[in-house]
Tab-separated table of C-alpha atoms and ligand atoms in Angstrom:
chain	number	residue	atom	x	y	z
P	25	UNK	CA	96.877	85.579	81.069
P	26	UNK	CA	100.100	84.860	82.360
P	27	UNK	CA	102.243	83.419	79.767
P	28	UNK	CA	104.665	80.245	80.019
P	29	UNK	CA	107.852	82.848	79.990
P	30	UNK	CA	106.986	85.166	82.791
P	31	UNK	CA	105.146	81.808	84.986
P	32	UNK	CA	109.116	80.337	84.575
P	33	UNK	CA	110.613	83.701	85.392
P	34	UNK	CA	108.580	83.566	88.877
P	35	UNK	CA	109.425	79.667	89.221
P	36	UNK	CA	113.248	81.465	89.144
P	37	UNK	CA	112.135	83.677	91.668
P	38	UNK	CA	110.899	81.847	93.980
P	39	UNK	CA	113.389	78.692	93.569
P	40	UNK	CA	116.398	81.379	94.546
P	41	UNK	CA	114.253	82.847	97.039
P	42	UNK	CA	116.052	83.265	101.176
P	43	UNK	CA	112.656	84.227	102.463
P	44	UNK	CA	109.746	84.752	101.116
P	45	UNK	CA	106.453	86.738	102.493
P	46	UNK	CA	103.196	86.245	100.854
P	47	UNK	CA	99.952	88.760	101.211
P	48	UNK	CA	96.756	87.272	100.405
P	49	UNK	CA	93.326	88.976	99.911
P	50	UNK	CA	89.643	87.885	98.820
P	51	UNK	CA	90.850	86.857	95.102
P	52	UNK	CA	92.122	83.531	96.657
P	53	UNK	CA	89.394	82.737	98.255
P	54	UNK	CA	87.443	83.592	95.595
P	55	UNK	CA	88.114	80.284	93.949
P	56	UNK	CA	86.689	78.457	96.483
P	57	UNK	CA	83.551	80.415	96.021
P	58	UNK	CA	83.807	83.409	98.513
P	59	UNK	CA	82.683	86.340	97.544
P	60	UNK	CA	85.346	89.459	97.014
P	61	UNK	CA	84.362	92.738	98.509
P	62	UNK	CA	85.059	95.032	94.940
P	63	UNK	CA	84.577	92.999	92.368
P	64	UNK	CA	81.799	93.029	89.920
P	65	UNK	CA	79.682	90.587	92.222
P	66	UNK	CA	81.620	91.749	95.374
P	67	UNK	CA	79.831	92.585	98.713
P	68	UNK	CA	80.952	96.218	98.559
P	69	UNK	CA	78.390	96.633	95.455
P	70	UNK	CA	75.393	94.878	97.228
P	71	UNK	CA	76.282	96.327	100.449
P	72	UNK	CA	77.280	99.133	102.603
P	73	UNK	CA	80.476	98.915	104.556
P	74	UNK	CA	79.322	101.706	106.525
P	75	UNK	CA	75.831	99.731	107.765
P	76	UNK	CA	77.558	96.260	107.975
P	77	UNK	CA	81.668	96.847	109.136
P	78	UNK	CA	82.338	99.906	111.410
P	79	UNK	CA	82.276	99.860	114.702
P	80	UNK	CA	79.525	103.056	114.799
P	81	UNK	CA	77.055	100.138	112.810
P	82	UNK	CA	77.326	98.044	115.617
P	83	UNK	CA	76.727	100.183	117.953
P	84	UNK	CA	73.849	101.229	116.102
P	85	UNK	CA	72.597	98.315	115.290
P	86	UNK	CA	74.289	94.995	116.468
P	87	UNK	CA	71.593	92.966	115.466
P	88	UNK	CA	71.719	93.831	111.762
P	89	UNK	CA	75.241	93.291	112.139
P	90	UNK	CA	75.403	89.830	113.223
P	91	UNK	CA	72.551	88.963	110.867
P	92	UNK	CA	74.584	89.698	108.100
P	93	UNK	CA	78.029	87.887	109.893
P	94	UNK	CA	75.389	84.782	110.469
P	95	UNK	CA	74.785	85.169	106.587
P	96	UNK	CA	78.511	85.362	105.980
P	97	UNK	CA	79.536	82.845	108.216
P	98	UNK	CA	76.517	80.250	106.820
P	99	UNK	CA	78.157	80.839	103.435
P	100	UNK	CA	81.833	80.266	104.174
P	101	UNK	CA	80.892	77.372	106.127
P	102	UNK	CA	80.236	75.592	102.625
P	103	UNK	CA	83.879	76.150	100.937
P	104	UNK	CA	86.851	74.524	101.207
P	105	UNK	CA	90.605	75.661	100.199
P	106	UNK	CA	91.013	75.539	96.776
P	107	UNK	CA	94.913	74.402	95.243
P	108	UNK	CA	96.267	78.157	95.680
P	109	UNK	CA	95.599	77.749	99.238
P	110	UNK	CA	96.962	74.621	99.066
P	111	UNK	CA	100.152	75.163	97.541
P	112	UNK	CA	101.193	77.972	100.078
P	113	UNK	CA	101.043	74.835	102.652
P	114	UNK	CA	103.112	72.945	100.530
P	115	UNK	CA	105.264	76.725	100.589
P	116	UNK	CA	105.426	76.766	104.430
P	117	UNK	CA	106.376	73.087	104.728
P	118	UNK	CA	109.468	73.907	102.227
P	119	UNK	CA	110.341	77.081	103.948
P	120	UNK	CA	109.601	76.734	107.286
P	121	UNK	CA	110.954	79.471	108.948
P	122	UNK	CA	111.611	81.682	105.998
P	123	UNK	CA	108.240	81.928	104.918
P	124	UNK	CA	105.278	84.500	106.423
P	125	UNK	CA	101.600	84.424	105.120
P	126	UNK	CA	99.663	87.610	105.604
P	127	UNK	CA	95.980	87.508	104.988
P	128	UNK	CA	93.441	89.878	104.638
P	129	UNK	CA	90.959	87.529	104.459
P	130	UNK	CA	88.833	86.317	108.011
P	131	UNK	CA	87.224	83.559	106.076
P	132	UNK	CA	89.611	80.980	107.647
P	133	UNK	CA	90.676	79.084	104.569
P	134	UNK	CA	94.588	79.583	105.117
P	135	UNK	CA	94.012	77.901	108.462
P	136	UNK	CA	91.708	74.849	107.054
P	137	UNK	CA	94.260	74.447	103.825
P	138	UNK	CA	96.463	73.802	107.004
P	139	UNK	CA	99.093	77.432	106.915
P	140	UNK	CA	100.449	77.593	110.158
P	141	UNK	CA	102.995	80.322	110.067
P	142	UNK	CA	100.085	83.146	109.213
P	143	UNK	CA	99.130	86.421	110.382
P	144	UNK	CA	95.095	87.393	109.786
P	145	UNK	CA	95.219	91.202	110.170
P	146	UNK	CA	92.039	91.597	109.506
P	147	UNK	CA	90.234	89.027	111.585
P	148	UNK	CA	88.871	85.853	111.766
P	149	UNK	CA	84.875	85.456	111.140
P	150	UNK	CA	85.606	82.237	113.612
P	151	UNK	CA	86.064	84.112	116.406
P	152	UNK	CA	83.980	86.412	118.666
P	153	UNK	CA	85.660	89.348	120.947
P	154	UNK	CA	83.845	90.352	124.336
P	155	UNK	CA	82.970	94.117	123.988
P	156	UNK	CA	83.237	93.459	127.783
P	157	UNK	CA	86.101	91.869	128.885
P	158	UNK	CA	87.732	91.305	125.740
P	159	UNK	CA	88.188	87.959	125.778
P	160	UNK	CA	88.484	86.406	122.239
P	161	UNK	CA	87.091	83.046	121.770
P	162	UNK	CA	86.747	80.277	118.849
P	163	UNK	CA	82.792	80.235	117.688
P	164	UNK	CA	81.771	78.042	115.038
P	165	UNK	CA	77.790	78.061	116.184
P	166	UNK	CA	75.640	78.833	113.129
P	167	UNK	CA	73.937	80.795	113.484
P	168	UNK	CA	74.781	82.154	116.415
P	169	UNK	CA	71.988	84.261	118.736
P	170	UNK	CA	71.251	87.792	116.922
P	171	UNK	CA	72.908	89.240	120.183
P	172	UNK	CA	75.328	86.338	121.257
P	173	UNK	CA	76.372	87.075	124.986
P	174	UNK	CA	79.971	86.347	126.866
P	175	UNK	CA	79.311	83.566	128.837
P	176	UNK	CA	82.104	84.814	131.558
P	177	UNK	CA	80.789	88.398	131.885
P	178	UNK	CA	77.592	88.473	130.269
P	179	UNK	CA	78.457	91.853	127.740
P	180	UNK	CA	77.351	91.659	124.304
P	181	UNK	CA	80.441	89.593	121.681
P	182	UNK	CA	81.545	91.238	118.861
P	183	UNK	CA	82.899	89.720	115.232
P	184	UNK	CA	87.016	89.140	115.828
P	185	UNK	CA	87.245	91.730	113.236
P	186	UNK	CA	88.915	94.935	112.126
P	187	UNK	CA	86.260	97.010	110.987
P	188	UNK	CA	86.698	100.241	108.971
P	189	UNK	CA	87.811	103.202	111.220
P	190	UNK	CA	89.566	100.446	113.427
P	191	UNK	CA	93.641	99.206	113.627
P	192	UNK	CA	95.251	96.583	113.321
P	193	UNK	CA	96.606	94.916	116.255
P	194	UNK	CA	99.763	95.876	117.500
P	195	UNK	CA	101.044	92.237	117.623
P	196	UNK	CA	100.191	91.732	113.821
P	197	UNK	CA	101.294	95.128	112.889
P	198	UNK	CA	104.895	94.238	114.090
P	199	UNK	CA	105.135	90.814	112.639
P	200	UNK	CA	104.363	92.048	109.358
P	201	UNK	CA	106.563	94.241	109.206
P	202	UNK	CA	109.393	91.800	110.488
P	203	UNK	CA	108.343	89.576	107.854
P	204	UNK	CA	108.236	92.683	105.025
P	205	UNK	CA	111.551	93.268	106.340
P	206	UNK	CA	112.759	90.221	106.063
P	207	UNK	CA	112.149	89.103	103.211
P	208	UNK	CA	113.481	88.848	99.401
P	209	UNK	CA	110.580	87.900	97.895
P	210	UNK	CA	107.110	89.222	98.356
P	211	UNK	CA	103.962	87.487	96.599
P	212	UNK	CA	100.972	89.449	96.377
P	213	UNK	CA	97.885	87.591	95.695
P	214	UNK	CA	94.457	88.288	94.981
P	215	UNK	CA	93.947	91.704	96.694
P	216	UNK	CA	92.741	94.808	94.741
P	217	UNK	CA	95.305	96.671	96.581
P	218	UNK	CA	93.291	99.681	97.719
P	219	UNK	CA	92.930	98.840	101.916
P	220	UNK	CA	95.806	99.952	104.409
P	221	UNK	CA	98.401	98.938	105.587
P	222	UNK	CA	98.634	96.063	103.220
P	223	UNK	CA	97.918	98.250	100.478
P	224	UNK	CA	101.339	99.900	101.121
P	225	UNK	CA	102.896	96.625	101.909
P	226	UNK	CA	104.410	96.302	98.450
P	227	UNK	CA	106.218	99.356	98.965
P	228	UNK	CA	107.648	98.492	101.879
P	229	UNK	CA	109.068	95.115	100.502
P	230	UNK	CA	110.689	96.961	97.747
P	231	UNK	CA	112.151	99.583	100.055
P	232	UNK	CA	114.306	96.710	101.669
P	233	UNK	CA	115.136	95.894	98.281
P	234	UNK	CA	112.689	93.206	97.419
P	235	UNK	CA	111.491	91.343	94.338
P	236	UNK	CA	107.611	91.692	94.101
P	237	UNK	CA	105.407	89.422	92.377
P	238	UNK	CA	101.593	90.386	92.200
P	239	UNK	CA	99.031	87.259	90.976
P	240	UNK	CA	95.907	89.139	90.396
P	241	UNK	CA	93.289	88.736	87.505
P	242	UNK	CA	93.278	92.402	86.753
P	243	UNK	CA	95.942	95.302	87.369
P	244	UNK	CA	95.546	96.817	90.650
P	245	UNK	CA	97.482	100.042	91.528
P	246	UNK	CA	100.265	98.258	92.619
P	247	UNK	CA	100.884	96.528	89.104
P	248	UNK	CA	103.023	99.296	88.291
P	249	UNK	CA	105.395	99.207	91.435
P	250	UNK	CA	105.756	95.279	91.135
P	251	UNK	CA	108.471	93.462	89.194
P	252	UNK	CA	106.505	91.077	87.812
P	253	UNK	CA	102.396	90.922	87.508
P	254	UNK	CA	100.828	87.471	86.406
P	255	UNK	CA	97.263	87.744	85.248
P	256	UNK	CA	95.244	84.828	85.995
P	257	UNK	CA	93.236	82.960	88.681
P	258	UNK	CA	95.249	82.085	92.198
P	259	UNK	CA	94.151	78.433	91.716
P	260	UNK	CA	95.607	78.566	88.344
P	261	UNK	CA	98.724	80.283	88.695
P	262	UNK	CA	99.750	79.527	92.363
P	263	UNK	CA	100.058	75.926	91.833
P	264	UNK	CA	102.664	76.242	88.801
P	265	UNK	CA	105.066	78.810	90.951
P	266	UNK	CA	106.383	75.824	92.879
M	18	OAD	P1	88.835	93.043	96.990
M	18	OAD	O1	87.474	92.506	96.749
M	18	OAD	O2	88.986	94.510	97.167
M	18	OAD	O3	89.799	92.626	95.808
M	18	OAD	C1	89.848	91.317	95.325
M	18	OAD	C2	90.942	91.248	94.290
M	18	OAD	O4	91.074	89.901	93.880
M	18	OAD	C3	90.679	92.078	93.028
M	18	OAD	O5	91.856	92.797	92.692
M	18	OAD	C4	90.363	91.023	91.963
M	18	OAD	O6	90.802	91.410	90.662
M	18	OAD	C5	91.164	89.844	92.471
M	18	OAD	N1	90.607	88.534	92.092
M	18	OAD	C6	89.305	88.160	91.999
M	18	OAD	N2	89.208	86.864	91.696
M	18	OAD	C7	90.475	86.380	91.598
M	18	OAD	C8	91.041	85.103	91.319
M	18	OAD	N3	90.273	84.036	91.109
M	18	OAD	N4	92.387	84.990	91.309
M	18	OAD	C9	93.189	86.068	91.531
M	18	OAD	N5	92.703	87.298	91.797
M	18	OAD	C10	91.378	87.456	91.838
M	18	OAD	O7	89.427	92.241	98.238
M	18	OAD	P2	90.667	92.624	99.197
M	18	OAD	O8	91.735	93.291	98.440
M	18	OAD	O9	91.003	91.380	99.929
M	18	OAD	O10	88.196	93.942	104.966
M	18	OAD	O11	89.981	93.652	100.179
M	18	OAD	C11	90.695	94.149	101.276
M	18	OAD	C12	89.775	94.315	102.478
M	18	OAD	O12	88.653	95.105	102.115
M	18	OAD	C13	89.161	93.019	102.960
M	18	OAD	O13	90.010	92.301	103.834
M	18	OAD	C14	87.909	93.445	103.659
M	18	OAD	C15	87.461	94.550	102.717
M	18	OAD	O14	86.701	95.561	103.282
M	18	OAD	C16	87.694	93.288	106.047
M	18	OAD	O15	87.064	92.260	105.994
M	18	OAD	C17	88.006	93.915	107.351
């Protein structure tokens, strides 16, 4: 557990911060009673990526696909943002402009805590893409149709997400790294660290020079690179930094 001594060191941190850029991954949301993808219960161990999250599975199989985004999407649908969620609102609203979220996550909490100023690299299990004509639109129908259809061209919708074997989107790619750039302060939180590009995102915050703080409940393989690692849950430790 993070003790009193280091939580007041990151207070310091953070207090004396110009501009701060946080990364976020499943561990936040696992508070609010998502599952993570590695840990012990995580979907990785009960599932295969490789069936479920590349875009050769849904070309295989889009059906199975969306049955198990239906699932997901069911699931999420019954959480709420928890107070580590929270407090990066309360973050934003202090730091306005000097302040970037970057989330891994597509369940949508960051957006229903209320974070505005937030890139979702990975997605957003809320949104549908056109394998057609690429349109991306809002969905919250649950379920939706095993083979939902684009109601402007007819094609077959896709999950808004990055799959394995897939990039992120220009757009995001360059306002991360204006925001890694940018800042002084990067918090890591709740990400095991082992998915790129944000896997390498710590490295490129302490390239620019950097202080890196990593909130995890375990050491990751960035624990080593960062200045300052606080053990605990996000809704426990998260709340105190401010
Ligand atoms: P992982 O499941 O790989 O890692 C979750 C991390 O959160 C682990 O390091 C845990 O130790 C930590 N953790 C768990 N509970 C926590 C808590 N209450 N407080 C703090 N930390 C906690 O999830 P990600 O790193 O987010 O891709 O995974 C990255 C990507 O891999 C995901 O975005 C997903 C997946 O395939 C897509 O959905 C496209």
């Amino acid at each position: 557990m993070a003790t009193d001594d280091q939580i007041l060191l990151a207070r310091r941190h953070l207090a004396s911060a110009r501009n701060v850029t946080i990364l976020t991954g499943a561990g936040i949301s696992a508070d609010s009673g998502v599952p993570t993808f590695r840990g012990t219960d995580g979907l990785w161990h009960n599932f295969r990526a490789e069936d479920l999250a590349t875009p050769e599975a849904f070309e295989q199989d889009p059906q199975l696909v969306w049955e198990w985004y239906n699932w997901r999407r069911e699931l999420i649908a019954t959480k709420q943002p928890n107070p580590a969620h929270d407090t990066l609102v309360k973050l934003e609203r202090q730091w306005t402009d000097r302040m970037w979220l970057i989330t891994q996550n597509v369940d949508g909490l960051h957006r229903a805590a209320g974070s505005e100023r937030l890139s979702e690299i990975h997605g957003n299990i809320w949104k549908v893409r056109c394998t057609g004509c690429g349109v991306i639109s809002e969905n919250r129908e649950i379920p939706l149709p095993t083979l939902p259809m684009c109601r402007l061209c007819h094609a077959l919708l896709r999950p808004h997400i990055v799959w394995f074997g897939e990039s992120l989107w220009e757009k995001d790619l360059r306002r991360c790294d204006e925001a890694l750039r940018a800042c002084d302060l990067l918090l890591v939180i709740g990400t095991s660290g082992v998915v790129y590009p944000a896997a390498g995102f710590a490295s490129v915050a302490k390239d620019v020079g950097a202080l890196v703080i990593e909130i995890n409940l375990e050491n990751t393989p960035q624990s080593d690179l960062v200045d300052l690692s606080l053990q605990g849950r996000a809704k426990d430790v998260v709340p105190q930094l401010l």
